[in-house]
Amino acid sequence: MKIFSFKSKCFIFVSTIIASCLLQIAVTLSTCHASEAEYGVAVIHDVMVSMRDGVKLSTNIYLPTRNGEIVPEKLPAILRRTPYNKDTAQGV
């Protein structure tokens, strides 16, 4: 006597996995607490950087700070280059 077909068993299995994933996400989100930012930012404006072809581009450098001091350790970086005004945040 068949109680569940193969399709039913697959559906139950997949539903169980999805439910457990959703439960894990809910638990993770409930334990995350928003805290104050660990780092601040220091900006060095208008640093001239030479390109390979000899052209110099004006650049702003943003450095992480902690307690007002520049952080000496290496951290991930984001490089944003635009042919337009570097001081506006358009297109970000």
Tab-separated table of C-alpha atoms in Angstrom:
chain	number	residue	atom	x	y	z
A	1	MET	CA	0.000	0.000	0.000
A	2	LYS	CA	1.471	3.357	-1.133
A	3	ILE	CA	0.815	6.235	1.179
A	4	PHE	CA	2.986	8.829	-0.590
A	5	SER	CA	3.986	8.938	-4.224
A	6	PHE	CA	7.545	9.790	-5.305
A	7	LYS	CA	6.436	13.348	-6.188
A	8	SER	CA	4.889	13.776	-2.756
A	9	LYS	CA	8.060	12.546	-1.039
A	10	CYS	CA	10.188	14.973	-3.103
A	11	PHE	CA	7.840	17.832	-2.309
A	12	ILE	CA	7.960	17.050	1.415
A	13	PHE	CA	11.770	16.780	1.322
A	14	VAL	CA	12.219	20.086	-0.526
A	15	SER	CA	9.651	21.805	1.689
A	16	THR	CA	11.490	20.610	4.791
A	17	ILE	CA	14.813	21.952	3.489
A	18	ILE	CA	13.283	25.308	2.580
A	19	ALA	CA	11.566	25.572	5.970
A	20	SER	CA	14.795	24.798	7.823
A	21	CYS	CA	16.695	27.380	5.724
A	22	LEU	CA	14.054	30.011	6.455
A	23	LEU	CA	14.188	29.161	10.148
A	24	GLN	CA	17.993	29.517	10.144
A	25	ILE	CA	17.720	32.900	8.393
A	26	ALA	CA	15.128	34.079	10.916
A	27	VAL	CA	17.317	33.024	13.845
A	28	THR	CA	20.372	34.713	12.315
A	29	LEU	CA	18.481	37.960	11.662
A	30	SER	CA	17.014	37.996	15.153
A	31	THR	CA	20.476	37.682	16.738
A	32	CYS	CA	22.031	40.451	14.604
A	33	HIS	CA	22.096	43.742	16.422
A	34	ALA	CA	22.799	47.072	14.796
A	35	SER	CA	25.765	48.691	16.447
A	36	GLU	CA	27.664	51.877	16.038
A	37	ALA	CA	30.122	52.033	13.178
A	38	GLU	CA	33.509	50.618	14.103
A	39	TYR	CA	35.359	52.917	11.708
A	40	GLY	CA	35.261	56.579	10.743
A	41	VAL	CA	36.621	58.120	7.534
A	42	ALA	CA	39.478	60.530	6.839
A	43	VAL	CA	39.619	62.175	3.394
A	44	ILE	CA	42.721	63.405	1.592
A	45	HIS	CA	41.529	65.657	-1.239
A	46	ASP	CA	43.098	66.337	-4.639
A	47	VAL	CA	46.000	63.870	-4.626
A	48	MET	CA	47.554	63.851	-8.112
A	49	VAL	CA	48.051	60.271	-9.370
A	50	SER	CA	50.116	59.594	-12.506
A	51	MET	CA	48.644	57.195	-15.048
A	52	ARG	CA	50.708	54.959	-17.396
A	53	ASP	CA	50.398	57.456	-20.231
A	54	GLY	CA	51.715	60.301	-18.062
A	55	VAL	CA	48.361	61.966	-17.479
A	56	LYS	CA	47.814	63.049	-13.875
A	57	LEU	CA	44.372	62.612	-12.376
A	58	SER	CA	43.147	64.382	-9.265
A	59	THR	CA	41.978	61.828	-6.716
A	60	ASN	CA	40.336	61.849	-3.304
A	61	ILE	CA	41.578	59.135	-0.943
A	62	TYR	CA	39.274	57.873	1.797
A	63	LEU	CA	40.996	56.141	4.716
A	64	PRO	CA	39.380	54.284	7.624
A	65	THR	CA	39.905	55.765	11.079
A	66	ARG	CA	39.376	54.492	14.585
A	67	ASN	CA	39.182	57.003	17.430
A	68	GLY	CA	40.291	59.739	15.040
A	69	GLU	CA	43.506	57.934	13.999
A	70	ILE	CA	44.099	56.387	10.566
A	71	VAL	CA	43.964	52.585	10.821
A	72	PRO	CA	47.397	51.105	9.923
A	73	GLU	CA	46.199	47.583	9.010
A	74	LYS	CA	45.302	46.553	5.463
A	75	LEU	CA	41.581	46.478	4.778
A	76	PRO	CA	39.494	45.821	1.632
A	77	ALA	CA	39.198	48.773	-0.733
A	78	ILE	CA	36.751	50.064	-3.321
A	79	LEU	CA	38.126	51.953	-6.292
A	80	ARG	CA	35.761	54.247	-8.127
A	81	ARG	CA	37.024	56.045	-11.205
A	82	THR	CA	34.921	58.467	-13.206
A	83	PRO	CA	35.739	60.844	-16.046
A	84	TYR	CA	33.408	63.380	-14.414
A	85	ASN	CA	33.599	65.491	-11.272
A	86	LYS	CA	35.095	63.341	-8.495
A	87	ASP	CA	33.451	65.393	-5.763
A	88	THR	CA	29.864	64.451	-6.646
A	89	ALA	CA	28.220	61.144	-5.843
A	90	GLN	CA	26.210	60.875	-9.059
A	91	GLY	CA	26.046	57.378	-10.487
A	92	VAL	CA	27.140	55.696	-7.267
